[in-house]
C-alpha positions as a Markdown table, in Angstrom:
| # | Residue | x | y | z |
|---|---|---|---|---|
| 1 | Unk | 89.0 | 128.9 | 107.6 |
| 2 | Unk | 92.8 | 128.3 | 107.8 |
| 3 | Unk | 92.5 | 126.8 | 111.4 |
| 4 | Unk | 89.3 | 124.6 | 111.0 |
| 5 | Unk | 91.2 | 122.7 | 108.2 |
| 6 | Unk | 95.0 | 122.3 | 109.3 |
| 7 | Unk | 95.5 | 121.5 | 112.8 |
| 8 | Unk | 98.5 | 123.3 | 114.5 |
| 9 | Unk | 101.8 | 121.4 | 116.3 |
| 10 | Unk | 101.1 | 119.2 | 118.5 |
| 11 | Unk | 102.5 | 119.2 | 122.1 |
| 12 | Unk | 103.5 | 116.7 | 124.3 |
| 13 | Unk | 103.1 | 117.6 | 128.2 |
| 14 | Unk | 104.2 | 121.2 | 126.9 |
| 15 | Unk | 106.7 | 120.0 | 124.7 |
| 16 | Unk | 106.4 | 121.0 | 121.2 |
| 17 | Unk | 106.5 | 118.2 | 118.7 |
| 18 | Unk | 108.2 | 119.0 | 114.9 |
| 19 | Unk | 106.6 | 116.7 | 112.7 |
| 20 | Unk | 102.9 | 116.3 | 111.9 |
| 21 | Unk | 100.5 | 115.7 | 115.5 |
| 22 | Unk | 99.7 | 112.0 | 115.8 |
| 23 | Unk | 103.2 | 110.7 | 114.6 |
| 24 | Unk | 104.9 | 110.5 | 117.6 |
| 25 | Unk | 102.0 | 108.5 | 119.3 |
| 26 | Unk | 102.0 | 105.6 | 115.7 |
| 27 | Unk | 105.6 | 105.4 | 116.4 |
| 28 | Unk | 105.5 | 104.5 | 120.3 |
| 29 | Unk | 102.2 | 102.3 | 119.5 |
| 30 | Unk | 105.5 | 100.9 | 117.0 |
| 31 | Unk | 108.2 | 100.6 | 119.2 |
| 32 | Unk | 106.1 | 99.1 | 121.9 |
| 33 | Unk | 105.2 | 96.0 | 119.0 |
| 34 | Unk | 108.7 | 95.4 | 118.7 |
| 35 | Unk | 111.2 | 96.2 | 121.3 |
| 36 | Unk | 111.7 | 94.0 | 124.7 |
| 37 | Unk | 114.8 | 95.6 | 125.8 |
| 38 | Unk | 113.7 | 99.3 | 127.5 |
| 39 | Unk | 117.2 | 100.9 | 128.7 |
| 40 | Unk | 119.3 | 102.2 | 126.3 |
| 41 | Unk | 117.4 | 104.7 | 124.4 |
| 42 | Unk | 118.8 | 107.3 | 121.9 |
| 43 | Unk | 116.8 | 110.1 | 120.3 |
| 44 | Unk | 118.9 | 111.7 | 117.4 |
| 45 | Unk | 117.5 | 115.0 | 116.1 |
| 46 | Unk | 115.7 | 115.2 | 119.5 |
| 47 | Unk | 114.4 | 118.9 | 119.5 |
| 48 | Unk | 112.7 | 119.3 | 122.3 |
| 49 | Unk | 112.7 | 115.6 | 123.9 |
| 50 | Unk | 109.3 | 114.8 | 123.4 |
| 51 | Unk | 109.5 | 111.6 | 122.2 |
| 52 | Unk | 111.8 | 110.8 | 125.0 |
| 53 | Unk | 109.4 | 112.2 | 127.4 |
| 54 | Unk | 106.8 | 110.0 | 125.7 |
| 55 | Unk | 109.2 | 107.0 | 125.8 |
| 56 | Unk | 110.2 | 107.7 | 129.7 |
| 57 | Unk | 106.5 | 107.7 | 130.4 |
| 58 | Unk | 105.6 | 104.3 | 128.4 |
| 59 | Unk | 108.7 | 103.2 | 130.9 |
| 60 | Unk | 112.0 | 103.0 | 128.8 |
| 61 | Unk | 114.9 | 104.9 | 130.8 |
| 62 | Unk | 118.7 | 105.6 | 130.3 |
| 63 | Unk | 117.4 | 108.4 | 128.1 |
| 64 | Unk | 119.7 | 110.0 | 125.3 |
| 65 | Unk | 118.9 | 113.1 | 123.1 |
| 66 | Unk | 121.4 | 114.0 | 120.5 |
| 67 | Unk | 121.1 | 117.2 | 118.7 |
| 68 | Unk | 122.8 | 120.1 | 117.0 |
| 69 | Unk | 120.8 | 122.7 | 118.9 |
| 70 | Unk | 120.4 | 122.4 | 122.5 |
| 71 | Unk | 118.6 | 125.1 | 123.2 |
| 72 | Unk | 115.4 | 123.6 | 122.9 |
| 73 | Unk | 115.9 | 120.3 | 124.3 |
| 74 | Unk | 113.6 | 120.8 | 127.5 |
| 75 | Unk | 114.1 | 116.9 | 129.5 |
| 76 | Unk | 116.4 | 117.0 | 132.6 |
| 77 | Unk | 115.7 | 113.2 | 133.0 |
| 78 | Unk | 117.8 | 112.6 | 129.8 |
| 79 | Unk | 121.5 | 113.3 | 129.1 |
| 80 | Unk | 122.0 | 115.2 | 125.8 |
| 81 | Unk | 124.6 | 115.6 | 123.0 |
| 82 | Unk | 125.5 | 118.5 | 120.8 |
| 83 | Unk | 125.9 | 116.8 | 117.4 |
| 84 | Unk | 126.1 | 117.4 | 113.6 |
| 85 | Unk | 124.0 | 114.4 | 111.9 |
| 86 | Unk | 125.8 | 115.1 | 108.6 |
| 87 | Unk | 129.2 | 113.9 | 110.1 |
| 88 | Unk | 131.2 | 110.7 | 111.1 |
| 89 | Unk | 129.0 | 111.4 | 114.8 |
| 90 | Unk | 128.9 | 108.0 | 115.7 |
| 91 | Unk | 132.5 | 108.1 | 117.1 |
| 92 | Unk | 131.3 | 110.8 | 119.7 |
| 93 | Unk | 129.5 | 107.8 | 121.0 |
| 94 | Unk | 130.9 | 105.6 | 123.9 |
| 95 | Unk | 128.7 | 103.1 | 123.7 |
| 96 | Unk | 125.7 | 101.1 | 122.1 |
| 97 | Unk | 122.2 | 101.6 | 122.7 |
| 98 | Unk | 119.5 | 99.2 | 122.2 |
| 99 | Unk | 116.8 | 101.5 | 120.7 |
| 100 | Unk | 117.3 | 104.4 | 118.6 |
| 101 | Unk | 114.7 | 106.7 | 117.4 |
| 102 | Unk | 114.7 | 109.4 | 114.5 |
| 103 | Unk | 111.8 | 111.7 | 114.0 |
| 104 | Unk | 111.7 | 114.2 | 111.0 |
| 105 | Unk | 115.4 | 114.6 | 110.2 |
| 106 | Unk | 116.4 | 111.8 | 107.6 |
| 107 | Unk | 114.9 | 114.5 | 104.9 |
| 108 | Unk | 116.9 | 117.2 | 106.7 |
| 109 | Unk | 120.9 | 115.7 | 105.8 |
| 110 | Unk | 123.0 | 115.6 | 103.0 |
| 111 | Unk | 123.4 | 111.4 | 102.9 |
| 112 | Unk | 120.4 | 109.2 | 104.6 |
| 113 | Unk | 122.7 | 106.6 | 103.6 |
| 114 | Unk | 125.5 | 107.8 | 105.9 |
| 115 | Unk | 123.0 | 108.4 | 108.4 |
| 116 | Unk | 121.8 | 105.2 | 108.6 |
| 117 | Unk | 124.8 | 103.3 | 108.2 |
| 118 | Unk | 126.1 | 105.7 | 111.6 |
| 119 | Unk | 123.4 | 104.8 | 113.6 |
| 120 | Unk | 124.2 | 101.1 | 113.0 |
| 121 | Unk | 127.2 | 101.4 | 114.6 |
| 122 | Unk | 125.8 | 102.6 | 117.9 |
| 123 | Unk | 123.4 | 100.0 | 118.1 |
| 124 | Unk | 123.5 | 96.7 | 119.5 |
| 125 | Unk | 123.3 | 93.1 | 118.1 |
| 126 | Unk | 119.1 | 92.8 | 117.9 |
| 127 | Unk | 118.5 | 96.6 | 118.5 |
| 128 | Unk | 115.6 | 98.1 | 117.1 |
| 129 | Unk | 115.4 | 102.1 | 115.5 |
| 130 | Unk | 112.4 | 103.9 | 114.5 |
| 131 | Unk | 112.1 | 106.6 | 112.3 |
| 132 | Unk | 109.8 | 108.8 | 110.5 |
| 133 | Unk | 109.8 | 111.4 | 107.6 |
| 134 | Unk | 107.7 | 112.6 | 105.4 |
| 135 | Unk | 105.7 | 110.1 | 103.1 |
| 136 | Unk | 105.8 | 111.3 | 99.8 |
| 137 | Unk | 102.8 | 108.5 | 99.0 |
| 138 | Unk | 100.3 | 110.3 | 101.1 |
| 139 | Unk | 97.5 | 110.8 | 99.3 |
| 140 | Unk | 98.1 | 115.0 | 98.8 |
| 141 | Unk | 101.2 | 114.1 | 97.3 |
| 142 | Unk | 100.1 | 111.8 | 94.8 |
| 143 | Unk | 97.4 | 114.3 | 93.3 |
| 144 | Unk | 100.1 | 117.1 | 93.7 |
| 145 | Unk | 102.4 | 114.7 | 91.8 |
| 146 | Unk | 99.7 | 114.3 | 89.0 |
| 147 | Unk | 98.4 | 117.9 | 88.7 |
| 148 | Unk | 102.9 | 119.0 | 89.3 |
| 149 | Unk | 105.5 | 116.5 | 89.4 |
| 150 | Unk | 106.3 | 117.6 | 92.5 |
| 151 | Unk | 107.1 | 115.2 | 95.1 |
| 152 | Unk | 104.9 | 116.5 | 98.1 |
| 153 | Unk | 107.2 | 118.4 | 101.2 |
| 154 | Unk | 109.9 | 118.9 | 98.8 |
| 155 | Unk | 109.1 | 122.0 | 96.8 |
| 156 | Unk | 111.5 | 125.2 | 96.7 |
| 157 | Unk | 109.6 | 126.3 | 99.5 |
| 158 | Unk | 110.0 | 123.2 | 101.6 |
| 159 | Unk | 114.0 | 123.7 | 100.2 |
| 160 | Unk | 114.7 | 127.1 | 101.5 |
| 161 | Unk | 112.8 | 127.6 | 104.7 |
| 162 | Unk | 113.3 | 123.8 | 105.8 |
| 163 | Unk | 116.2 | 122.1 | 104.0 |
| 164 | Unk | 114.1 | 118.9 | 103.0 |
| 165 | Unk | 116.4 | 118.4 | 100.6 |
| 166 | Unk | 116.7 | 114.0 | 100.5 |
| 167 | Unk | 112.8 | 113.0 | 100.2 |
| 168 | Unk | 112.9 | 108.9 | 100.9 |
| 169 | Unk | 110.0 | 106.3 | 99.5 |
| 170 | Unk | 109.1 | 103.3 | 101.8 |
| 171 | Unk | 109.9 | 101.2 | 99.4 |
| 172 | Unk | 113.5 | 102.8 | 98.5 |
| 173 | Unk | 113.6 | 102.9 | 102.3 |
| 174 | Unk | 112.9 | 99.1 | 103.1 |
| 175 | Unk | 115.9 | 98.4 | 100.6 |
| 176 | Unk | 118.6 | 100.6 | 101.7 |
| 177 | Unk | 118.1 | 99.8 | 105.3 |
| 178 | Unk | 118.2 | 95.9 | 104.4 |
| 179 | Unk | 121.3 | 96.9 | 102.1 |
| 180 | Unk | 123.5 | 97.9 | 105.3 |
| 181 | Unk | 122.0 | 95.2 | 107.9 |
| 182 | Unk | 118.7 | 95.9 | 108.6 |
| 183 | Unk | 116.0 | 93.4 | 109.0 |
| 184 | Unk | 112.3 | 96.0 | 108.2 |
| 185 | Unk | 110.0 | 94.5 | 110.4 |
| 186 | Unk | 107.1 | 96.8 | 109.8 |
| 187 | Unk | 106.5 | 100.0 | 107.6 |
| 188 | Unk | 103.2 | 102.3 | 107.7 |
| 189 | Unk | 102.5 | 105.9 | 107.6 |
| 190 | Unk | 101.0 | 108.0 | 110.3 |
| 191 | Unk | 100.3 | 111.5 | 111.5 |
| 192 | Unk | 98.3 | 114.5 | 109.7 |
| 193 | Unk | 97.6 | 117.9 | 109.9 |
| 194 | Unk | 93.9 | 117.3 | 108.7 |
| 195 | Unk | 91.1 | 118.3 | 111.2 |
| 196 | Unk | 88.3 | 116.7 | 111.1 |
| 197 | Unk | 86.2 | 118.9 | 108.8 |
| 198 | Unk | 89.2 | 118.8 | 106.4 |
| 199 | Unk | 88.9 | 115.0 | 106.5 |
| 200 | Unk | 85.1 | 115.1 | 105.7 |
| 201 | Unk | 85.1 | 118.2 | 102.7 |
| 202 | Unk | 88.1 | 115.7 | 100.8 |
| 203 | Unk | 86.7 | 112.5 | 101.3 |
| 204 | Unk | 85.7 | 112.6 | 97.8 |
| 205 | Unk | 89.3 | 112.5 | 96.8 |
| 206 | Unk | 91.3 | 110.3 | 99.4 |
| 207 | Unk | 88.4 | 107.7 | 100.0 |
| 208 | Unk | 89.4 | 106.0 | 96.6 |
| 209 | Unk | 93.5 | 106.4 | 96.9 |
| 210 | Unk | 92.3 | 104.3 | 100.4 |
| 211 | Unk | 90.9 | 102.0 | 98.7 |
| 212 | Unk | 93.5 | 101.3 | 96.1 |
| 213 | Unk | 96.7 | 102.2 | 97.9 |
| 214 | Unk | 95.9 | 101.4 | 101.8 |
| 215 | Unk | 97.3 | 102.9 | 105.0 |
| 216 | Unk | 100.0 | 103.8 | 103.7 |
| 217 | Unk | 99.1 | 106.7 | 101.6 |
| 218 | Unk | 96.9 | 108.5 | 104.5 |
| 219 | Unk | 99.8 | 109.5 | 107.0 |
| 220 | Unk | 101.8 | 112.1 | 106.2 |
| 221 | Unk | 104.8 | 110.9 | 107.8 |
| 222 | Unk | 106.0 | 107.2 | 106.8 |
| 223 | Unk | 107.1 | 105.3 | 109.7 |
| 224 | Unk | 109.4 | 102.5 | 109.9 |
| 225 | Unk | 111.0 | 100.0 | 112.5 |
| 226 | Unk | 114.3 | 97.8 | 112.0 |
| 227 | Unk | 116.4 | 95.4 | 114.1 |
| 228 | Unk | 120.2 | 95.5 | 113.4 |
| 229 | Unk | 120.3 | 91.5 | 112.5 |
| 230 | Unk | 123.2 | 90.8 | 110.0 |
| 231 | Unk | 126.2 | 90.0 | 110.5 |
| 232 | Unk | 129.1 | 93.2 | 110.2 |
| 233 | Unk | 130.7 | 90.7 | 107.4 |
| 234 | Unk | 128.1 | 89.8 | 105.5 |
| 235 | Unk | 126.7 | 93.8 | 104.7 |
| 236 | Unk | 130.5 | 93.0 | 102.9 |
| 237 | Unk | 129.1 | 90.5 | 100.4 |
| 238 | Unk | 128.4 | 92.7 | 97.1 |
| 239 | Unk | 124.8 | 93.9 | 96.4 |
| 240 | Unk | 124.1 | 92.3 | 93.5 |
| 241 | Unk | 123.8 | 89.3 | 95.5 |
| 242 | Unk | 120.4 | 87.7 | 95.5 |
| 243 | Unk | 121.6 | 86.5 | 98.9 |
| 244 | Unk | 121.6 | 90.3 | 100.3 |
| 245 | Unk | 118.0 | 91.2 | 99.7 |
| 246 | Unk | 116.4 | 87.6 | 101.3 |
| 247 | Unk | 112.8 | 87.8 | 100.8 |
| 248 | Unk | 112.8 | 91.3 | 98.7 |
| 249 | Unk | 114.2 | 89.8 | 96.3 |
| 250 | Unk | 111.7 | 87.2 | 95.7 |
| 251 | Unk | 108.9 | 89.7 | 96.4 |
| 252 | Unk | 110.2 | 92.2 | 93.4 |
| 253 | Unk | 111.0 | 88.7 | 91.1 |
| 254 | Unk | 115.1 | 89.7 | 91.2 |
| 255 | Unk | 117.0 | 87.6 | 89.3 |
């Protein structure tokens, strides 16, 4: 019964995929809406390469995979980089790219913050990055919030056999990536596990959360694409600003 309700990973062209199947495919459908510029790409937390693969295919090139284990990373197209995400890494770097891509590992690191704020400086004036993790809103999670107080892919067990130890909100996310000189252009969720029978025997339970919470509580990964668009002074300017936070801040009545 196990297999006719949870799908198994995904692969791509015999690459194995390490998030939910379907979120690598939402994110290029993405990155395709938003980025002009297809050299310069940058996979961090790469695993095997098959987003890069993906990305090659949908015809980006000057191909980058950056990870901390190499021994999986399976794309001889694409240079690749031993690297520890939870350091200063962006120094290891020579050089900008104009599309970086992150699936699955924000949840992994000590400091999304840090994280973020090194990819910026490897990414060029206008350059887009994409990233996933996994969406706490998605409608499992917010009945396993009610029935726990759990957030959803960060219990002890998620803890100890997969280190999701820093679970991010879209909502938090849209605000810290605008706080260090991001502009959000776009934020959904995307991917499941669900077959199609599983989809059918719950619809009783995730056809209203649809209705009242949208898209964005039926993927299980939430997805979301930025261009680097402020200024390096002006991320300087303190955050209680109203200046810093442009149209968020109208949207959430700062004062």
């Amino acid at each position: 019964m196990g297999d006719a309700m949870r799908k198994k990973l995904e692969f791509y062209q015999d690459h194995l995929i390490g998030c939910a199947p379907g979120t690598h495919a939402c994110l290029l459908d993405l990155i395709k809406k938003y980025v002009t510029a297809r050299s310069g790409v940058l996979d961090v937390g790469t695993h095997t390469g098959a987003l890069l693969l993906r990305l090659r295919n949908a015809g980006f090139n000057d191909l980058v995979g950056a990870d901390l284990d190499e021994t999986r990373f399976e794309l001889p197209e694409a240079d690749f980089l031993k690297l520890d995400l939870n350091t200063q890494f962006a120094k290891e770097f020579g050089r900008e790219f104009n599309l970086i891509v992150s699936t699955d590992v924000i949840e992994h690191l000590d400091s999304p913050r840090a994280f973020l704020s090194q990819l910026r400086e490897i990414l060029s004036d206008g350059g887009v990055i994409a990233l996933s993790f996994p969406n706490v809103a998605f409608w499992e999670g917010r009945l396993k919030f009610l029935l726990k107080g759990e957030l959803w892919g960060f219990g002890s067990k998620n803890y100890i056999l997969q280190r999701h130890i820093s679970p991010m909100t879209l909502e938090q996310t849209e605000l810290l990536l605008q706080e260090l000189g991001y502009e959000v252009l776009e934020m959904t969720s995307g991917g499941s596990f669900a077959t199609t029978l599983r989809r059918i025997v719950t619809a009783p339970l995730w056809i209203p959360i649809r209705l009242i919470a949208g898209k964005k509580a039926m993927g299980e990964c939430g997805l979301v694409v930025a261009r680097k668009t402020v200024p390096d002074e002006d991320i300087k300017v303190p955050l209680h600003y109203k200046s810093r936070w442009a149209g968020v801040a109208d949207r959430i009545g700062f004062e």
